[in-house]
XYZ file of C-alpha atoms in Angstrom:
530
model
C 0.000 0.000 0.000
C 1.397 3.358 -1.044
C 1.418 6.516 1.106
C 1.508 10.090 -0.172
C 4.642 12.114 0.448
C 3.919 14.623 3.235
C 5.929 17.542 1.897
C 5.132 21.222 1.535
C 3.535 22.809 -1.512
C 5.884 23.109 -4.500
C 6.836 26.481 -5.931
C 4.424 27.903 -8.524
C 5.316 27.557 -12.190
C 5.935 30.514 -14.503
C 2.210 31.130 -14.881
C 1.633 31.040 -11.130
C 0.045 27.570 -10.953
C 0.874 25.333 -7.985
C 0.917 21.651 -9.077
C 1.894 19.144 -6.373
C 2.274 15.462 -7.234
C 0.130 13.209 -5.067
C 0.374 9.501 -5.690
C 0.788 8.895 -9.401
C -0.976 12.096 -10.497
C -0.178 15.800 -10.493
C -2.932 18.222 -9.494
C -3.363 21.979 -9.923
C -4.509 23.273 -6.525
C -4.657 26.923 -7.556
C -2.910 29.956 -8.929
C -1.056 32.284 -6.567
C -2.787 35.265 -8.209
C -6.278 34.080 -7.319
C -6.083 31.517 -4.495
C -4.610 32.117 -1.048
C -1.833 29.948 0.339
C -4.030 28.664 3.162
C -6.700 27.505 0.707
C -4.126 25.740 -1.493
C -2.698 24.044 1.606
C -6.202 22.903 2.541
C -6.778 21.402 -0.923
C -3.320 19.812 -0.845
C -3.947 18.199 2.558
C -7.408 17.006 1.502
C -5.970 15.312 -1.594
C -3.217 13.590 0.377
C -5.688 12.363 2.996
C -8.021 11.049 0.289
C -5.185 9.254 -1.507
C -3.999 7.565 1.696
C -7.522 6.480 2.664
C -8.408 5.063 -0.757
C -5.077 3.194 -0.911
C -5.688 1.697 2.522
C -9.328 0.863 1.822
C -8.797 -0.729 -1.611
C -5.211 -1.944 -1.135
C -3.944 0.177 -4.033
C -0.760 2.085 -4.773
C -2.327 4.435 -7.344
C -5.425 6.546 -7.799
C -8.638 4.591 -8.277
C -10.477 5.500 -11.469
C -13.678 5.870 -9.435
C -12.076 8.280 -6.954
C -9.908 10.369 -9.301
C -12.749 12.599 -10.645
C -13.587 13.648 -7.095
C -9.920 14.316 -6.361
C -9.767 16.639 -9.361
C -12.777 18.564 -8.048
C -11.115 18.906 -4.639
C -8.046 20.349 -6.370
C -10.239 22.975 -8.030
C -12.052 23.767 -4.785
C -15.378 22.689 -6.298
C -18.282 21.309 -4.317
C -18.526 17.513 -4.552
C -21.751 16.250 -6.133
C -22.718 12.582 -6.593
C -24.609 12.224 -9.871
C -27.493 9.777 -9.526
C -28.115 7.856 -12.750
C -31.444 8.109 -14.570
C -31.851 4.340 -14.195
C -31.564 4.601 -10.404
C -34.323 7.203 -10.303
C -36.818 4.610 -11.575
C -35.343 1.337 -10.238
C -34.969 0.890 -6.501
C -32.374 -1.865 -6.881
C -30.000 0.415 -8.764
C -30.770 3.203 -6.296
C -29.729 0.880 -3.478
C -26.395 0.156 -5.185
C -25.710 3.844 -5.768
C -26.676 4.675 -2.179
C -24.077 2.147 -1.014
C -21.504 3.660 -3.385
C -22.253 7.133 -2.023
C -21.804 5.807 1.500
C -18.437 4.297 0.528
C -17.312 7.689 -0.794
C -18.337 9.344 2.452
C -16.453 6.727 4.438
C -13.342 7.854 2.562
C -13.913 11.265 4.117
C -15.454 13.001 1.099
C -17.853 15.832 1.905
C -20.260 14.883 -0.875
C -23.997 15.204 -1.468
C -26.284 13.659 -4.081
C -27.971 15.699 -6.805
C -31.135 13.628 -6.248
C -31.435 12.927 -2.492
C -34.875 11.347 -2.960
C -33.502 8.480 -5.068
C -30.693 7.912 -2.565
C -33.183 7.809 0.309
C -35.218 5.161 -1.543
C -32.052 3.165 -2.128
C -31.038 3.443 1.530
C -34.473 2.259 2.630
C -34.286 -0.751 0.326
C -30.857 -1.627 1.708
C -32.010 -1.106 5.304
C -35.035 -3.345 4.784
C -32.758 -6.066 3.444
C -30.368 -5.594 6.349
C -33.168 -5.731 8.924
C -34.429 -8.932 7.352
C -30.964 -10.475 7.679
C -30.711 -9.301 11.291
C -34.052 -10.902 12.154
C -32.922 -14.172 10.601
C -29.635 -14.156 12.521
C -31.324 -13.213 15.807
C -33.888 -15.983 15.372
C -31.125 -18.476 14.584
C -29.118 -17.407 17.640
C -32.139 -17.631 19.927
C -33.013 -21.099 18.675
C -29.468 -22.264 19.432
C -29.327 -20.760 22.928
C -32.766 -22.074 23.913
C -31.329 -25.578 23.813
C -28.873 -24.670 26.573
C -31.281 -22.869 28.909
C -32.497 -26.077 30.547
C -28.965 -26.666 31.852
C -28.921 -23.378 33.870
C -30.762 -22.498 37.102
C -34.174 -20.962 36.412
C -33.313 -17.785 38.387
C -30.284 -17.091 36.217
C -32.270 -17.647 33.032
C -34.963 -15.219 34.214
C -32.372 -12.562 35.069
C -30.660 -12.915 31.679
C -33.959 -12.599 29.855
C -34.917 -9.450 31.765
C -31.643 -7.703 30.814
C -32.033 -8.151 27.059
C -34.237 -6.070 24.744
C -37.836 -7.238 24.500
C -37.664 -7.142 20.712
C -34.208 -7.445 19.188
C -35.566 -6.596 15.738
C -36.320 -3.048 16.928
C -32.679 -2.294 17.668
C -31.139 0.424 15.486
C -28.441 -1.428 13.558
C -26.979 1.624 11.845
C -23.717 3.030 13.151
C -22.433 6.261 14.641
C -20.513 7.074 11.455
C -23.712 6.656 9.460
C -25.429 9.019 11.896
C -22.697 11.598 11.296
C -23.086 11.275 7.526
C -26.868 11.627 7.756
C -26.528 14.657 10.024
C -24.028 16.304 7.680
C -26.327 15.760 4.700
C -29.195 17.262 6.682
C -27.117 20.302 7.687
C -25.947 20.868 4.114
C -29.537 20.685 2.885
C -31.203 22.798 5.590
C -28.426 25.010 7.017
C -28.212 28.727 6.339
C -26.857 29.634 2.912
C -24.878 32.662 1.796
C -25.748 34.688 -1.281
C -23.464 32.504 -3.409
C -25.306 29.349 -2.302
C -22.519 28.073 -0.050
C -23.125 27.174 3.574
C -22.784 29.985 6.109
C -19.632 30.089 8.293
C -21.480 28.625 11.288
C -22.765 25.694 9.218
C -19.311 25.149 7.696
C -17.815 25.039 11.185
C -20.417 22.481 12.277
C -19.617 20.364 9.216
C -15.890 20.517 9.948
C -16.385 19.425 13.557
C -18.716 16.558 12.616
C -16.230 15.387 9.983
C -13.442 15.496 12.556
C -15.489 13.307 14.918
C -15.094 10.404 12.480
C -11.322 10.713 12.777
C -11.228 11.092 16.553
C -13.950 8.668 17.707
C -14.428 4.962 17.063
C -17.490 3.691 15.246
C -20.185 1.772 17.122
C -23.759 0.591 16.683
C -26.233 3.296 17.667
C -28.268 0.893 19.787
C -25.308 0.724 22.174
C -26.119 4.274 23.356
C -29.688 3.475 24.365
C -28.677 3.891 28.018
C -28.076 7.360 29.481
C -24.868 6.321 31.228
C -23.426 4.886 28.017
C -24.222 8.124 26.209
C -22.711 10.146 29.047
C -19.387 8.329 28.616
C -19.078 9.767 25.094
C -19.575 13.310 26.362
C -17.308 12.738 29.367
C -14.398 12.176 26.999
C -14.795 15.653 25.476
C -15.962 17.231 28.729
C -12.604 16.350 30.297
C -10.724 18.029 27.420
C -8.477 15.242 26.081
C -4.921 15.803 24.900
C -4.663 17.043 21.321
C -2.645 14.780 19.024
C -1.510 17.867 17.130
C -0.273 20.060 20.001
C 0.295 17.586 22.828
C -1.713 19.846 25.174
C -5.252 19.557 26.502
C -7.764 20.934 24.013
C -9.172 24.397 24.675
C -12.422 25.162 26.443
C -14.049 26.373 23.210
C -12.825 23.301 21.275
C -14.423 21.043 23.879
C -17.641 23.062 23.988
C -18.143 23.230 20.220
C -17.386 19.516 19.812
C -19.938 18.534 22.465
C -22.527 20.855 20.911
C -22.098 19.164 17.531
C -22.115 15.687 19.093
C -25.339 16.505 20.934
C -26.889 17.859 17.717
C -26.140 14.555 15.978
C -27.981 12.543 18.630
C -30.901 14.995 18.691
C -31.114 14.705 14.901
C -31.410 10.897 14.859
C -33.796 11.058 17.837
C -36.152 13.293 15.853
C -35.702 11.542 12.500
C -38.290 8.957 11.454
C -35.571 7.115 9.509
C -33.797 6.135 12.715
C -35.165 3.611 15.179
C -33.560 5.293 18.192
C -34.578 7.709 20.936
C -32.604 9.744 23.422
C -32.512 7.689 26.630
C -34.390 8.830 29.717
C -32.424 11.495 31.577
C -30.202 12.395 28.601
C -31.082 16.056 29.061
C -29.159 16.040 32.346
C -25.871 15.029 30.694
C -23.307 17.687 31.568
C -21.957 19.416 28.451
C -19.811 22.014 30.216
C -16.027 21.638 29.745
C -13.971 21.307 32.905
C -11.735 24.177 34.027
C -8.025 23.450 34.222
C -5.397 25.029 36.403
C -3.656 26.177 33.229
C -6.765 28.215 32.380
C -6.529 30.078 35.664
C -2.851 30.822 35.113
C -3.600 32.273 31.683
C -6.381 34.469 33.066
C -4.658 35.802 36.153
C -2.572 38.373 34.251
C -5.144 39.115 31.574
C -6.396 42.612 30.792
C -9.805 43.147 29.248
C -8.356 45.686 26.795
C -5.419 45.060 24.508
C -2.899 47.302 22.807
C -3.567 49.194 19.590
C -1.376 50.886 17.006
C -0.628 54.580 17.576
C -0.620 57.169 14.709
C 3.154 56.964 14.207
C 3.034 53.175 13.918
C 0.104 53.415 11.489
C 2.104 55.932 9.457
C 5.023 53.523 9.273
C 2.702 50.776 8.038
C 1.127 53.100 5.444
C 4.534 54.050 4.018
C 5.098 50.381 3.165
C 1.820 49.984 1.244
C 0.656 50.575 -2.303
C -2.498 52.579 -2.991
C -4.866 49.621 -2.557
C -3.183 48.741 0.733
C -3.557 52.335 1.920
C -7.249 52.194 1.005
C -7.731 49.072 3.119
C -5.801 50.507 6.059
C -7.455 53.939 5.896
C -11.032 52.668 5.730
C -10.361 50.030 8.416
C -9.237 52.722 10.883
C -11.710 55.448 9.836
C -14.731 53.108 9.903
C -13.634 50.701 12.665
C -13.837 47.728 10.297
C -12.212 44.316 10.113
C -11.875 42.107 6.989
C -15.418 40.726 7.273
C -16.733 44.282 6.799
C -14.263 46.015 4.491
C -14.052 42.871 2.364
C -17.807 43.095 1.724
C -17.875 46.871 1.231
C -19.385 47.760 -2.158
C -19.110 50.816 -4.367
C -22.769 51.612 -3.633
C -21.938 51.966 0.076
C -19.925 55.144 -0.644
C -21.757 58.489 -0.776
C -20.782 62.120 -1.439
C -23.809 63.213 0.604
C -25.646 61.356 3.346
C -28.412 59.290 1.658
C -31.066 60.337 4.211
C -30.031 63.707 5.666
C -28.313 65.057 2.508
C -25.464 66.372 4.665
C -22.534 67.042 2.339
C -19.334 65.079 2.792
C -17.915 61.664 2.060
C -19.804 58.877 3.840
C -19.760 55.124 4.214
C -23.175 53.669 5.101
C -23.096 49.931 5.698
C -24.978 47.122 7.476
C -22.933 44.350 9.039
C -23.745 41.240 6.929
C -24.072 38.736 9.772
C -25.872 40.796 12.427
C -27.477 43.451 10.184
C -26.215 46.117 12.569
C -26.363 49.569 10.992
C -23.338 51.830 10.749
C -22.445 55.143 9.141
C -19.092 56.939 9.114
C -17.917 60.294 7.798
C -14.571 59.911 6.075
C -11.470 61.981 6.654
C -10.434 63.805 3.471
C -7.337 61.659 2.963
C -9.357 58.446 3.288
C -12.151 59.838 1.098
C -9.635 60.444 -1.701
C -8.505 56.811 -1.521
C -12.123 55.597 -1.383
C -12.988 57.603 -4.519
C -9.998 56.071 -6.312
C -11.004 52.583 -5.152
C -14.590 53.119 -6.263
C -13.555 54.178 -9.771
C -11.088 51.281 -9.956
C -13.785 48.753 -9.019
C -16.229 50.226 -11.553
C -13.571 50.049 -14.281
C -12.979 46.379 -13.438
C -16.742 45.753 -13.484
C -16.916 44.849 -9.781
C -19.420 45.628 -7.043
C -16.925 45.055 -4.230
C -14.459 47.805 -3.369
C -11.435 45.658 -2.469
C -10.644 43.428 -5.456
C -7.599 42.117 -7.297
C -6.419 43.445 -10.664
C -8.465 40.682 -12.299
C -11.644 41.689 -10.454
C -11.618 38.902 -7.853
C -12.855 39.931 -4.415
C -10.246 39.775 -1.657
C -12.923 38.469 0.699
C -13.814 34.984 -0.560
C -17.207 33.844 0.703
C -16.639 30.406 -0.839
C -13.454 29.725 1.145
C -13.291 28.012 4.509
C -11.541 31.132 5.837
C -12.932 34.006 3.730
C -10.518 36.615 5.118
C -7.369 34.640 4.205
C -6.199 37.198 1.624
C -6.416 40.019 4.156
C -4.685 38.048 6.916
C -1.868 36.895 4.624
C -1.350 40.415 3.274
C -1.183 41.768 6.816
C 0.919 39.286 8.777
C 1.862 36.189 6.783
C 5.184 34.646 7.839
C 7.583 32.928 5.409
C 7.645 29.170 5.928
C 9.133 26.280 3.984
C 8.954 27.234 0.308
C 6.596 30.149 0.916
C 8.654 33.352 0.930
C 5.773 35.818 1.241
C 5.917 38.207 4.178
C 2.992 40.290 5.460
C 3.451 44.018 5.965
C 3.445 44.015 9.797
C 5.537 40.842 9.895
C 8.126 42.587 7.722
C 8.097 45.686 9.953
C 8.353 43.635 13.147
C 11.568 42.127 11.764
C 13.023 45.404 10.533
C 11.979 47.766 13.349
C 12.919 46.834 16.893
C 9.888 46.504 19.156
C 7.317 47.019 16.392
C 4.132 45.145 17.458
C 2.607 42.481 15.252
C -1.097 42.794 16.057
C -3.680 41.003 13.922
C -5.576 42.970 11.304
C -8.746 42.735 13.411
C -7.156 45.118 15.933
C -7.588 47.997 13.464
C -11.288 48.178 14.238
C -10.551 48.880 17.920
C -8.439 51.994 17.375
C -11.112 54.665 16.786
C -13.708 53.482 19.386
C -10.941 53.203 21.999
C -9.949 56.850 21.451
C -13.518 58.175 21.298
C -15.005 56.365 24.290
C -13.312 58.303 27.170
C -14.508 61.677 25.810
C -17.799 60.914 24.078
C -19.083 57.929 26.054
C -20.223 54.378 25.378
C -23.110 55.143 23.037
C -20.965 57.091 20.566
C -18.303 54.363 20.693
C -21.001 51.749 19.990
C -22.274 53.731 17.001
C -18.763 54.052 15.566
C -18.204 50.351 16.151
C -21.707 49.515 14.801
C -22.289 47.220 17.738
C -25.364 46.569 19.864
C -27.426 48.441 17.278
C -30.227 46.282 15.874
C -31.617 46.586 12.371
C -34.174 49.146 13.608
C -31.442 51.408 15.004
C -31.989 50.517 18.652
C -29.295 49.573 21.142
C -30.080 45.961 22.012
C -33.708 46.709 21.089
C -34.303 49.248 23.890
C -37.608 51.117 23.679
C -35.840 54.442 24.364
C -34.230 54.221 20.939
C -37.609 53.593 19.327
C -38.799 57.071 20.314
C -35.534 59.061 20.444
C -33.073 59.575 17.600
C -29.669 57.962 17.870
C -26.693 60.314 18.192
C -25.338 59.793 14.688
C -24.485 63.472 14.187
C -22.455 63.428 17.383
C -20.728 60.236 16.230
C -19.734 61.930 12.953
C -18.356 64.899 14.901
C -16.393 62.548 17.147
C -14.792 60.894 14.115
C -13.821 64.210 12.518
C -12.469 65.482 15.845
C -9.831 62.732 15.796
C -8.374 63.881 12.482
C -5.505 65.892 13.947
C -4.667 63.097 16.353
C -4.086 60.884 13.302
C -2.150 63.544 11.356
C 1.085 61.482 10.908
C -0.979 58.538 9.691
C -3.170 60.603 7.348
C -0.141 62.346 5.845
C 1.373 58.930 5.119
C -1.818 57.894 3.309
C -1.432 60.643 0.713
C -0.394 59.382 -2.692
C 1.952 61.280 -4.990
């Protein structure tokens, strides 16, 4: 059995394509101009894992012809779709065979869904009926054999043994935990929240990643084995006690434990509520503790923690700006002026920029924007230096035929909704570190190596700068408006009735932003383009 070589990504070719060899085939996992390094690494790792699993499962040393098409889709970053044949749509026997084939693909770790789930469900039912029939036959055969021996045991022992076994063995759920995970994942992909591009939302993607990881970190078992509350509790106790991570050698984090138990619980709730599963949550399951334990190491980390964290000062921002091109200055300027992080500035569109306020008609350069996830409303008046960059960025995007403001020279949005980590381009641009054959260096990483003591904060820290400066003088409400936090889609702070009948202090927030202009003078001067 052959194993894939676990090396780093190769260097891109002259056209920018990265083409690692995995097994006996070479795949194109992306182009450095359009795909981030993290995404190409993810595709690379997924291909190597798939090759190793299919070699182990089928005892091969090369790519299986049945698996290779799916590997090529993984390399492209495409969604995996199982095409149900027309014959299977009308013939339950063929549907059963294709349902089994789909299950085999999922057992190889492929995140794949069928283009006709109804036909697959019919095929699964046909297979399950056949399996149940076989189980009944085997149970009946076993009982007939053991009955012959019962006369040789004391009657009290026989009675006790009979009372501890299920009253009807044919009602036991014979499907496995791994099958439950696959069914849950299919359900989440079909019913979970979708983004505008049709892909699953970040929360659903995270749930799918955790459920997929459970198959790697937990053994398979028959679902009927968890029909007792104590047996089910043992599964949660493993994660509740925060086991040692194979990757880091340390106990997993509190959030890792919590999210894993939440997904595990969702899987069992799903099969409990599904009519396709002959299983119910055992009595008392609701009392199973799903709170991670606290470790002494947690206390030691918290004892010297401050609620606030450091931010860049104007001179440091100026130094960063001097190392950026015009697009980089646009990103930095808007991030500071509008208290935005990649999830916001990456979704900013040309129609969100105004030369007069869209409702009050107050002259000036404005950004009016709703946070995509929470629908929290925000408006910001731009400093003149930032407004000049925004106008340039708007015209550039229009020329490229793009709605988004921050795009590549080919018109591709920096913020990739279809990626596992949509903000990868921003994070790499800001603080990527050279590693192995990757020689790229983010702007603050470069400065931290060249300038003694220069801090290497994440790009998300940029959104904290303006609210932190405004809050001591103008108060919490103005800081919240600048940060576009705690403001619901009706303009109320956490839905308070006071804000229903009294106007929010948006004019005061605009004044507070403009009042900080001189404080940022070194930074704003560095943003000016020749």
